[in-house]
Amino acid sequence: MATTSFQFSVAAHIMTALADHNDEHVNSAFLAESVNTEPTFVRKSLSKLVKAGLVVATRGKHGFCVLARPAAAITLADIYRASEAPATFAVHNYPVEKTCRTSSNIKKIMLDILPEAQNSFEQVLARTTLADMVQRVRLPGKQTRQAK
Amino acid sequence: MATTSFQFSVAAHIMTALADHNDEHVNSAFLAESVNTEPTFVRKSLSKLVKAGLVVATRGKHGFCVLARPAAAITLADIYRASEAPATFAVHNYPVEKTCRTSSNIKKIMLDILPEAQNSFEQVLARTTLADMVQRVRLPGKQTRQAK
DNA sequence: CCATAATGTGTTTATGATGCTCACATTATC
DNA sequence: GATAATGTGAGCATCATAAACACATTATGG
């Protein structure tokens, strides 16, 4: 890979900033300033969040973005899936050497394990809601960790 | 990224093949045939496994590789860490916009969550040992899943 | 003691996904 | 109809990965 994707990280940033200013009819230029990047780049990420049903964006003059649901009803797992970040690992795809037991079966086994590990990873993300994120951003000193 | 790294997947293949033939004084050419790639590429991966203390390789004429411990004492998590695969996600690194709460704090929060999610991911890998892998390769029909 | 044959590793090249930018279409307000 | 927002397609630069090659290191054994 070029670098490990930070689409999820950027999406989480956008969503947190949006949740922190949810009643202010914020637009992509405002969010871009927070992330410190181009409005276009933010909109690319935003459009995925819109398609996933996490954000509602209105178009036309004075268009703006709002959360589609309360911040407490959106988790980091929702944002991760919406951000279309690559899976935690990929299974190699070399031709199978039929005379070898391992070569003949390893791919299926790995493809069996991948979703389990992926799911466990996402379960941790599901423990943190956007409301938690906003709280932590507003009270950076206090560690407002939720129960495990 | 070019593609999501499959270093872990290849390392798991190598280790499973090695475990399946652990008493046969197998070399990198044999393993390369199983993976269907170049011996050099296998050795690159192997050398990481050696450094991690999972494999012992003897050099010189008739050099070969063996597991450093019994297959039941090596888990996929050990192999994952040894393979130096990239983390499940990266945190973006744009300059902080100081006037924004989210921008000022988001990076720390994400860097706090990343290891938790990463750890959970690796915990699932830790449930499967190399001995399990060999068993599944030898009995591809039966699903020999261990307890959760 | 030297040829052989294995591992170990540094360098290089090609590829391709990603990050990023620009241009422009679409949409809605005033 | 001018303006200003989102949405998106196309293209470029970058950079980690995969792959290939050359060669150093190490040990066997005739």
mmCIF file of C-alpha atoms (C1' of nucleotides) in Angstrom:
data_model
loop_
_atom_site.group_PDB
_atom_site.id
_atom_site.type_symbol
_atom_site.label_atom_id
_atom_site.label_comp_id
_atom_site.label_asym_id
_atom_site.label_seq_id
_atom_site.Cartn_x
_atom_site.Cartn_y
_atom_site.Cartn_z
ATOM 1 C CA MET A 1 0.000 0.000 0.000
ATOM 2 C CA ALA A 2 1.007 3.575 -0.397
ATOM 3 C CA THR A 3 0.195 4.262 3.213
ATOM 4 C CA THR A 4 -2.350 2.761 5.526
ATOM 5 C CA SER A 5 -5.617 4.479 4.723
ATOM 6 C CA PHE A 6 -6.769 7.245 7.046
ATOM 7 C CA GLN A 7 -10.207 7.580 5.465
ATOM 8 C CA PHE A 8 -11.769 6.347 8.684
ATOM 9 C CA SER A 9 -9.774 8.781 10.781
ATOM 10 C CA VAL A 10 -10.785 11.715 8.599
ATOM 11 C CA ALA A 11 -14.409 10.589 8.576
ATOM 12 C CA ALA A 12 -14.381 10.393 12.369
ATOM 13 C CA HIS A 13 -12.942 13.902 12.512
ATOM 14 C CA ILE A 14 -15.617 15.247 10.191
ATOM 15 C CA MET A 15 -18.406 13.546 12.078
ATOM 16 C CA THR A 16 -17.173 14.742 15.455
ATOM 17 C CA ALA A 17 -16.856 18.328 14.254
ATOM 18 C CA LEU A 18 -20.297 18.040 12.721
ATOM 19 C CA ALA A 19 -21.777 16.680 15.931
ATOM 20 C CA ASP A 20 -20.100 19.444 17.924
ATOM 21 C CA HIS A 21 -21.780 22.078 15.715
ATOM 22 C CA ASN A 22 -24.859 20.169 14.666
ATOM 23 C CA ASP A 23 -27.302 23.036 15.094
ATOM 24 C CA GLU A 24 -25.185 25.622 13.291
ATOM 25 C CA HIS A 25 -25.943 24.641 9.693
ATOM 26 C CA VAL A 26 -22.297 23.939 8.980
ATOM 27 C CA ASN A 27 -20.966 23.527 5.429
ATOM 28 C CA SER A 28 -18.049 21.672 3.887
ATOM 29 C CA ALA A 29 -15.803 24.768 3.965
ATOM 30 C CA PHE A 30 -16.169 24.962 7.737
ATOM 31 C CA LEU A 31 -15.387 21.264 8.140
ATOM 32 C CA ALA A 32 -12.437 21.576 5.769
ATOM 33 C CA GLU A 33 -10.991 24.283 7.968
ATOM 34 C CA SER A 34 -11.248 22.024 10.999
ATOM 35 C CA VAL A 35 -9.561 19.116 9.231
ATOM 36 C CA ASN A 36 -7.131 21.518 7.552
ATOM 37 C CA THR A 37 -7.659 20.271 4.025
ATOM 38 C CA GLU A 38 -9.607 21.106 0.875
ATOM 39 C CA PRO A 39 -13.421 21.358 0.866
ATOM 40 C CA THR A 40 -13.496 18.975 -2.095
ATOM 41 C CA PHE A 41 -11.664 16.308 -0.136
ATOM 42 C CA VAL A 42 -14.091 16.701 2.733
ATOM 43 C CA ARG A 43 -17.032 16.429 0.378
ATOM 44 C CA LYS A 44 -15.665 13.180 -1.044
ATOM 45 C CA SER A 45 -15.677 11.747 2.444
ATOM 46 C CA LEU A 46 -18.974 13.400 3.316
ATOM 47 C CA SER A 47 -20.751 11.958 0.322
ATOM 48 C CA LYS A 48 -19.940 8.462 1.562
ATOM 49 C CA LEU A 49 -21.392 9.352 4.947
ATOM 50 C CA VAL A 50 -24.502 10.685 3.227
ATOM 51 C CA LYS A 51 -24.890 7.503 1.198
ATOM 52 C CA ALA A 52 -24.526 5.465 4.380
ATOM 53 C CA GLY A 53 -27.420 7.424 5.873
ATOM 54 C CA LEU A 54 -25.394 9.021 8.665
ATOM 55 C CA VAL A 55 -25.514 12.585 7.353
ATOM 56 C CA VAL A 56 -28.107 14.623 5.506
ATOM 57 C CA ALA A 57 -26.729 17.291 3.173
ATOM 58 C CA THR A 58 -28.880 19.948 1.541
ATOM 59 C CA ARG A 59 -27.735 21.395 -1.759
ATOM 60 C CA GLY A 60 -28.099 24.747 -3.418
ATOM 61 C CA LYS A 61 -27.209 28.134 -1.983
ATOM 62 C CA HIS A 62 -26.829 27.960 1.794
ATOM 63 C CA GLY A 63 -26.562 24.199 1.631
ATOM 64 C CA PHE A 64 -25.404 22.578 4.866
ATOM 65 C CA CYS A 65 -24.891 19.268 6.643
ATOM 66 C CA VAL A 66 -26.518 17.745 9.711
ATOM 67 C CA LEU A 67 -26.416 14.364 11.389
ATOM 68 C CA ALA A 68 -29.187 12.086 10.199
ATOM 69 C CA ARG A 69 -29.672 10.707 13.719
ATOM 70 C CA PRO A 70 -28.814 11.816 17.255
ATOM 71 C CA ALA A 71 -25.091 11.624 18.024
ATOM 72 C CA ALA A 72 -25.772 9.000 20.672
ATOM 73 C CA ALA A 73 -27.199 6.717 17.980
ATOM 74 C CA ILE A 74 -24.119 6.798 15.743
ATOM 75 C CA THR A 75 -21.050 4.745 16.617
ATOM 76 C CA LEU A 76 -17.503 4.741 15.300
ATOM 77 C CA ALA A 77 -18.278 1.368 13.731
ATOM 78 C CA ASP A 78 -20.991 3.004 11.626
ATOM 79 C CA ILE A 79 -18.493 5.639 10.521
ATOM 80 C CA TYR A 80 -15.803 3.039 9.822
ATOM 81 C CA ARG A 81 -18.101 1.033 7.556
ATOM 82 C CA ALA A 82 -19.303 4.172 5.802
ATOM 83 C CA SER A 83 -15.737 5.329 5.173
ATOM 84 C CA GLU A 84 -15.084 2.253 3.040
ATOM 85 C CA ALA A 85 -11.653 1.782 4.549
ATOM 86 C CA PRO A 86 -9.855 -1.385 3.427
ATOM 87 C CA ALA A 87 -10.098 -4.576 5.477
ATOM 88 C CA THR A 88 -7.611 -5.246 8.247
ATOM 89 C CA PHE A 89 -5.650 -7.607 6.052
ATOM 90 C CA ALA A 90 -5.817 -9.199 2.611
ATOM 91 C CA VAL A 91 -5.467 -12.857 1.652
ATOM 92 C CA HIS A 92 -2.810 -13.568 -0.945
ATOM 93 C CA ASN A 93 -3.894 -14.861 -4.289
ATOM 94 C CA TYR A 94 -1.087 -16.946 -5.755
ATOM 95 C CA PRO A 95 -2.016 -19.974 -7.881
ATOM 96 C CA VAL A 96 -2.704 -23.084 -5.813
ATOM 97 C CA GLU A 97 -0.025 -25.765 -5.791
ATOM 98 C CA LYS A 98 -2.311 -28.787 -5.936
ATOM 99 C CA THR A 99 0.240 -31.264 -4.609
ATOM 100 C CA CYS A 100 0.381 -29.352 -1.321
ATOM 101 C CA ARG A 101 -2.284 -29.649 1.376
ATOM 102 C CA THR A 102 -1.492 -26.242 2.780
ATOM 103 C CA SER A 103 -1.593 -24.498 -0.575
ATOM 104 C CA SER A 104 -4.893 -26.176 -1.429
ATOM 105 C CA ASN A 105 -6.685 -25.109 1.748
ATOM 106 C CA ILE A 106 -5.001 -22.087 3.290
ATOM 107 C CA LYS A 107 -6.945 -19.475 1.364
ATOM 108 C CA LYS A 108 -10.314 -20.747 2.510
ATOM 109 C CA ILE A 109 -9.116 -20.917 6.101
ATOM 110 C CA MET A 110 -7.771 -17.380 6.044
ATOM 111 C CA LEU A 111 -10.950 -16.078 4.413
ATOM 112 C CA ASP A 112 -12.824 -17.788 7.218
ATOM 113 C CA ILE A 113 -10.785 -16.100 9.941
ATOM 114 C CA LEU A 114 -10.659 -12.624 8.408
ATOM 115 C CA PRO A 115 -14.321 -11.702 9.024
ATOM 116 C CA GLU A 116 -14.098 -12.927 12.621
ATOM 117 C CA ALA A 117 -11.103 -10.696 13.330
ATOM 118 C CA GLN A 118 -12.630 -7.843 11.372
ATOM 119 C CA ASN A 119 -15.846 -8.124 13.314
ATOM 120 C CA SER A 120 -14.070 -8.106 16.651
ATOM 121 C CA PHE A 121 -12.219 -4.977 15.572
ATOM 122 C CA GLU A 122 -15.461 -3.254 14.652
ATOM 123 C CA GLN A 123 -17.104 -4.313 17.912
ATOM 124 C CA VAL A 124 -14.621 -2.134 19.780
ATOM 125 C CA LEU A 125 -15.435 0.795 17.528
ATOM 126 C CA ALA A 126 -19.118 0.179 18.191
ATOM 127 C CA ARG A 127 -18.552 0.871 21.886
ATOM 128 C CA THR A 128 -17.892 4.565 21.230
ATOM 129 C CA THR A 129 -20.698 6.810 20.045
ATOM 130 C CA LEU A 130 -20.425 10.223 18.453
ATOM 131 C CA ALA A 131 -21.885 11.652 21.649
ATOM 132 C CA ASP A 132 -18.929 10.165 23.528
ATOM 133 C CA MET A 133 -16.575 11.729 20.999
ATOM 134 C CA VAL A 134 -18.098 15.168 21.412
ATOM 135 C CA GLN A 135 -17.867 14.858 25.173
ATOM 136 C CA ARG A 136 -14.205 13.943 24.977
ATOM 137 C CA VAL A 137 -13.496 16.808 22.629
ATOM 138 C CA ARG A 138 -15.208 19.246 24.958
ATOM 139 C CA LEU A 139 -13.541 17.891 28.097
ATOM 140 C CA PRO A 140 -10.127 16.834 26.829
ATOM 141 C CA GLY A 141 -8.752 16.422 30.352
ATOM 142 C CA LYS A 142 -11.294 13.934 31.640
ATOM 143 C CA GLN A 143 -11.170 10.450 30.219
ATOM 144 C CA THR A 144 -14.791 9.645 29.629
ATOM 145 C CA ARG A 145 -14.368 6.014 28.752
ATOM 146 C CA GLN A 146 -17.454 3.915 28.556
ATOM 147 C CA ALA A 147 -17.752 0.488 30.153
ATOM 148 C CA LYS A 148 -16.127 -2.450 28.437
ATOM 149 C CA MET B 1 -1.935 1.832 -0.562
ATOM 150 C CA ALA B 2 -1.055 -0.294 -3.505
ATOM 151 C CA THR B 3 -3.160 -3.085 -2.142
ATOM 152 C CA THR B 4 -3.905 -4.106 1.391
ATOM 153 C CA SER B 5 -0.835 -5.945 2.584
ATOM 154 C CA PHE B 6 -0.931 -9.718 2.486
ATOM 155 C CA GLN B 7 2.301 -10.184 4.408
ATOM 156 C CA PHE B 8 0.336 -11.772 7.229
ATOM 157 C CA SER B 9 -1.495 -14.095 4.894
ATOM 158 C CA VAL B 10 1.739 -15.250 3.288
ATOM 159 C CA ALA B 11 3.424 -15.672 6.660
ATOM 160 C CA ALA B 12 0.510 -17.799 7.851
ATOM 161 C CA HIS B 13 0.802 -19.930 4.722
ATOM 162 C CA ILE B 14 4.520 -20.434 5.257
ATOM 163 C CA MET B 15 4.113 -21.298 8.913
ATOM 164 C CA THR B 16 1.297 -23.752 8.246
ATOM 165 C CA ALA B 17 3.279 -25.526 5.538
ATOM 166 C CA LEU B 18 6.278 -25.575 7.833
ATOM 167 C CA ALA B 19 4.251 -27.037 10.679
ATOM 168 C CA ASP B 20 2.786 -29.654 8.356
ATOM 169 C CA HIS B 21 6.303 -30.797 7.392
ATOM 170 C CA ASN B 22 8.170 -29.839 10.521
ATOM 171 C CA ASP B 23 10.244 -33.017 10.765
ATOM 172 C CA GLU B 24 11.302 -33.055 7.120
ATOM 173 C CA HIS B 25 14.061 -30.451 7.229
ATOM 174 C CA VAL B 26 12.272 -28.279 4.721
ATOM 175 C CA ASN B 27 14.019 -25.367 2.936
ATOM 176 C CA SER B 28 12.854 -22.095 1.402
ATOM 177 C CA ALA B 29 12.606 -23.607 -2.089
ATOM 178 C CA PHE B 30 10.078 -26.147 -0.826
ATOM 179 C CA LEU B 31 8.032 -23.446 0.896
ATOM 180 C CA ALA B 32 8.240 -21.233 -2.182
ATOM 181 C CA GLU B 33 6.723 -24.024 -4.246
ATOM 182 C CA SER B 34 3.819 -24.308 -1.817
ATOM 183 C CA VAL B 35 3.160 -20.559 -1.862
ATOM 184 C CA ASN B 36 3.865 -20.454 -5.607
ATOM 185 C CA THR B 37 6.317 -17.577 -5.486
ATOM 186 C CA GLU B 38 10.078 -16.910 -5.440
ATOM 187 C CA PRO B 39 12.329 -18.416 -2.750
ATOM 188 C CA THR B 40 13.736 -14.944 -2.121
ATOM 189 C CA PHE B 41 10.311 -13.581 -1.305
ATOM 190 C CA VAL B 42 9.709 -16.461 1.087
ATOM 191 C CA ARG B 43 13.060 -15.836 2.762
ATOM 192 C CA LYS B 44 12.202 -12.171 3.293
ATOM 193 C CA SER B 45 9.114 -13.265 5.150
ATOM 194 C CA LEU B 46 10.920 -16.127 6.867
ATOM 195 C CA SER B 47 13.651 -13.899 8.209
ATOM 196 C CA LYS B 48 11.047 -11.837 10.059
ATOM 197 C CA LEU B 49 9.653 -15.010 11.574
ATOM 198 C CA VAL B 50 13.168 -16.020 12.623
ATOM 199 C CA LYS B 51 13.799 -12.633 14.227
ATOM 200 C CA ALA B 52 10.500 -12.938 16.078
ATOM 201 C CA GLY B 53 11.704 -16.251 17.514
ATOM 202 C CA LEU B 54 9.027 -18.376 15.852
ATOM 203 C CA VAL B 55 11.330 -20.206 13.443
ATOM 204 C CA VAL B 56 14.887 -21.465 13.618
ATOM 205 C CA ALA B 57 16.786 -21.516 10.330
ATOM 206 C CA THR B 58 20.153 -23.176 9.889
ATOM 207 C CA ARG B 59 22.457 -21.828 7.233
ATOM 208 C CA GLY B 60 25.098 -23.357 5.018
ATOM 209 C CA LYS B 61 24.714 -26.366 2.745
ATOM 210 C CA HIS B 62 21.634 -28.409 3.654
ATOM 211 C CA GLY B 63 20.262 -25.484 5.640
ATOM 212 C CA PHE B 64 16.634 -25.863 6.674
ATOM 213 C CA CYS B 65 13.848 -24.370 8.778
ATOM 214 C CA VAL B 66 11.945 -25.696 11.793
ATOM 215 C CA LEU B 67 9.461 -24.220 14.213
ATOM 216 C CA ALA B 68 11.114 -22.804 17.301
ATOM 217 C CA ARG B 69 8.276 -24.102 19.502
ATOM 218 C CA PRO B 70 5.549 -26.740 19.225
ATOM 219 C CA ALA B 71 2.801 -25.774 16.772
ATOM 220 C CA ALA B 72 0.299 -25.707 19.624
ATOM 221 C CA ALA B 73 2.313 -22.930 21.273
ATOM 222 C CA ILE B 74 2.259 -20.578 18.262
ATOM 223 C CA THR B 75 -0.852 -18.557 17.445
ATOM 224 C CA LEU B 76 -1.884 -16.559 14.411
ATOM 225 C CA ALA B 77 -1.446 -13.440 16.557
ATOM 226 C CA ASP B 78 2.241 -14.303 16.997
ATOM 227 C CA ILE B 79 2.553 -14.667 13.237
ATOM 228 C CA TYR B 80 0.648 -11.460 12.573
ATOM 229 C CA ARG B 81 2.933 -9.434 14.821
ATOM 230 C CA ALA B 82 6.022 -11.054 13.341
ATOM 231 C CA SER B 83 4.871 -10.304 9.802
ATOM 232 C CA GLU B 84 4.994 -6.567 10.519
ATOM 233 C CA ALA B 85 1.741 -5.996 8.681
ATOM 234 C CA PRO B 86 0.417 -2.437 8.896
ATOM 235 C CA ALA B 87 -2.077 -1.460 11.601
ATOM 236 C CA THR B 88 -5.800 -1.769 10.972
ATOM 237 C CA PHE B 89 -6.060 1.964 10.291
ATOM 238 C CA ALA B 90 -3.930 5.095 10.395
ATOM 239 C CA VAL B 91 -4.645 8.434 12.030
ATOM 240 C CA HIS B 92 -4.450 11.435 9.743
ATOM 241 C CA ASN B 93 -1.770 13.997 10.386
ATOM 242 C CA TYR B 94 -2.965 17.363 9.123
ATOM 243 C CA PRO B 95 -1.896 20.486 11.011
ATOM 244 C CA VAL B 96 -4.123 21.269 13.985
ATOM 245 C CA GLU B 97 -6.597 24.128 13.580
ATOM 246 C CA LYS B 98 -6.225 25.620 17.048
ATOM 247 C CA THR B 99 -9.502 27.488 17.016
ATOM 248 C CA CYS B 100 -11.392 24.194 16.714
ATOM 249 C CA ARG B 101 -12.001 21.857 19.658
ATOM 250 C CA THR B 102 -12.336 18.834 17.438
ATOM 251 C CA SER B 103 -9.162 19.555 15.500
ATOM 252 C CA SER B 104 -7.228 20.114 18.720
ATOM 253 C CA ASN B 105 -8.230 16.821 20.329
ATOM 254 C CA ILE B 106 -9.297 14.313 17.699
ATOM 255 C CA LYS B 107 -5.857 12.894 17.020
ATOM 256 C CA LYS B 108 -5.232 11.954 20.619
ATOM 257 C CA ILE B 109 -8.656 10.354 20.881
ATOM 258 C CA MET B 110 -8.169 8.300 17.738
ATOM 259 C CA LEU B 111 -4.692 7.236 18.846
ATOM 260 C CA ASP B 112 -6.311 6.136 22.077
ATOM 261 C CA ILE B 113 -8.926 4.011 20.351
ATOM 262 C CA LEU B 114 -6.660 2.471 17.711
ATOM 263 C CA PRO B 115 -4.721 0.162 20.077
ATOM 264 C CA GLU B 116 -7.956 -1.021 21.674
ATOM 265 C CA ALA B 117 -9.423 -2.013 18.329
ATOM 266 C CA GLN B 118 -6.108 -3.432 17.162
ATOM 267 C CA ASN B 119 -5.820 -5.501 20.306
ATOM 268 C CA SER B 120 -9.306 -6.893 19.933
ATOM 269 C CA PHE B 121 -8.485 -7.865 16.367
ATOM 270 C CA GLU B 122 -5.345 -9.687 17.475
ATOM 271 C CA GLN B 123 -7.201 -11.440 20.286
ATOM 272 C CA VAL B 124 -9.257 -13.275 17.685
ATOM 273 C CA LEU B 125 -6.095 -14.323 15.877
ATOM 274 C CA ALA B 126 -4.694 -15.541 19.196
ATOM 275 C CA ARG B 127 -7.532 -18.076 19.431
ATOM 276 C CA THR B 128 -6.147 -20.115 16.545
ATOM 277 C CA THR B 129 -2.885 -22.009 16.947
ATOM 278 C CA LEU B 130 -0.657 -23.416 14.255
ATOM 279 C CA ALA B 131 -1.713 -26.866 15.429
ATOM 280 C CA ASP B 132 -5.312 -25.904 14.643
ATOM 281 C CA MET B 133 -4.216 -24.701 11.226
ATOM 282 C CA VAL B 134 -2.468 -27.976 10.418
ATOM 283 C CA GLN B 135 -5.494 -29.921 11.531
ATOM 284 C CA ARG B 136 -7.770 -27.874 9.295
ATOM 285 C CA VAL B 137 -5.422 -28.307 6.356
ATOM 286 C CA ARG B 138 -5.311 -32.055 6.857
ATOM 287 C CA LEU B 139 -9.081 -32.368 7.344
ATOM 288 C CA PRO B 140 -10.438 -29.654 5.082
ATOM 289 C CA GLY B 141 -14.004 -30.964 5.366
ATOM 290 C CA LYS B 142 -14.358 -30.829 9.123
ATOM 291 C CA GLN B 143 -14.569 -27.420 10.720
ATOM 292 C CA THR B 144 -12.321 -27.764 13.727
ATOM 293 C CA ARG B 145 -13.168 -24.489 15.363
ATOM 294 C CA GLN B 146 -11.964 -23.943 18.867
ATOM 295 C CA ALA B 147 -14.133 -22.523 21.641
ATOM 296 C CA LYS B 148 -14.755 -18.817 21.691
ATOM 297 C "C1'" DC C 1 40.771 -26.104 1.203
ATOM 298 C "C1'" DC C 2 37.647 -25.163 -2.012
ATOM 299 C "C1'" DA C 3 33.278 -26.075 -4.478
ATOM 300 C "C1'" DT C 4 28.675 -26.271 -3.357
ATOM 301 C "C1'" DA C 5 24.373 -24.906 -1.549
ATOM 302 C "C1'" DA C 6 21.730 -22.962 1.680
ATOM 303 C "C1'" DT C 7 20.083 -18.456 4.248
ATOM 304 C "C1'" DG C 8 20.258 -13.357 4.658
ATOM 305 C "C1'" DT C 9 19.882 -8.827 2.755
ATOM 306 C "C1'" DG C 10 20.618 -4.541 0.024
ATOM 307 C "C1'" DT C 11 19.155 -2.448 -4.298
ATOM 308 C "C1'" DT C 12 16.261 -1.685 -7.952
ATOM 309 C "C1'" DT C 13 12.042 -1.603 -10.691
ATOM 310 C "C1'" DA C 14 7.070 -1.802 -11.666
ATOM 311 C "C1'" DT C 15 2.646 -1.438 -10.091
ATOM 312 C "C1'" DG C 16 -1.296 0.484 -8.254
ATOM 313 C "C1'" DA C 17 -4.059 2.514 -4.525
ATOM 314 C "C1'" DT C 18 -4.222 6.769 -2.177
ATOM 315 C "C1'" DG C 19 -4.237 11.550 -1.370
ATOM 316 C "C1'" DC C 20 -5.041 15.579 -3.538
ATOM 317 C "C1'" DT C 21 -6.429 19.027 -7.098
ATOM 318 C "C1'" DC C 22 -9.034 20.877 -10.816
ATOM 319 C "C1'" DA C 23 -12.955 21.279 -13.605
ATOM 320 C "C1'" DC C 24 -17.531 21.090 -14.060
ATOM 321 C "C1'" DA C 25 -22.303 19.311 -13.437
ATOM 322 C "C1'" DT C 26 -26.185 19.641 -10.329
ATOM 323 C "C1'" DT C 27 -29.185 21.936 -7.298
ATOM 324 C "C1'" DA C 28 -31.435 25.462 -4.776
ATOM 325 C "C1'" DT C 29 -31.747 30.185 -2.918
ATOM 326 C "C1'" DC C 30 -32.271 35.057 -3.416
ATOM 327 C "C1'" DG D 1 -30.580 34.671 -13.822
ATOM 328 C "C1'" DA D 2 -26.691 35.297 -10.621
ATOM 329 C "C1'" DT D 3 -24.891 33.157 -6.792
ATOM 330 C "C1'" DA D 4 -23.355 29.566 -3.849
ATOM 331 C "C1'" DA D 5 -23.593 25.305 -2.128
ATOM 332 C "C1'" DT D 6 -22.982 19.902 -2.857
ATOM 333 C "C1'" DG D 7 -21.677 15.983 -5.954
ATOM 334 C "C1'" DT D 8 -18.454 13.753 -8.921
ATOM 335 C "C1'" DG D 9 -15.445 12.507 -12.807
ATOM 336 C "C1'" DA D 10 -10.746 12.878 -14.425
ATOM 337 C "C1'" DG D 11 -5.992 13.333 -13.820
ATOM 338 C "C1'" DC D 12 -1.550 13.807 -11.386
ATOM 339 C "C1'" DA D 13 2.082 12.944 -7.748
ATOM 340 C "C1'" DT D 14 3.455 10.146 -4.208
ATOM 341 C "C1'" DC D 15 4.884 6.176 -1.954
ATOM 342 C "C1'" DA D 16 4.504 1.455 0.068
ATOM 343 C "C1'" DT D 17 4.255 -3.010 -1.737
ATOM 344 C "C1'" DA D 18 5.541 -6.832 -4.429
ATOM 345 C "C1'" DA D 19 8.786 -8.850 -7.281
ATOM 346 C "C1'" DA D 20 13.328 -9.650 -9.255
ATOM 347 C "C1'" DC D 21 18.187 -9.527 -9.047
ATOM 348 C "C1'" DA D 22 22.778 -9.557 -7.247
ATOM 349 C "C1'" DC D 23 25.680 -10.742 -3.880
ATOM 350 C "C1'" DA D 24 27.356 -11.432 0.990
ATOM 351 C "C1'" DT D 25 27.374 -14.868 4.627
ATOM 352 C "C1'" DT D 26 27.634 -19.358 6.388
ATOM 353 C "C1'" DA D 27 28.307 -24.196 6.726
ATOM 354 C "C1'" DT D 28 28.753 -28.832 4.679
ATOM 355 C "C1'" DG D 29 31.512 -32.284 2.723
ATOM 356 C "C1'" DG D 30 34.442 -34.249 -0.714
#
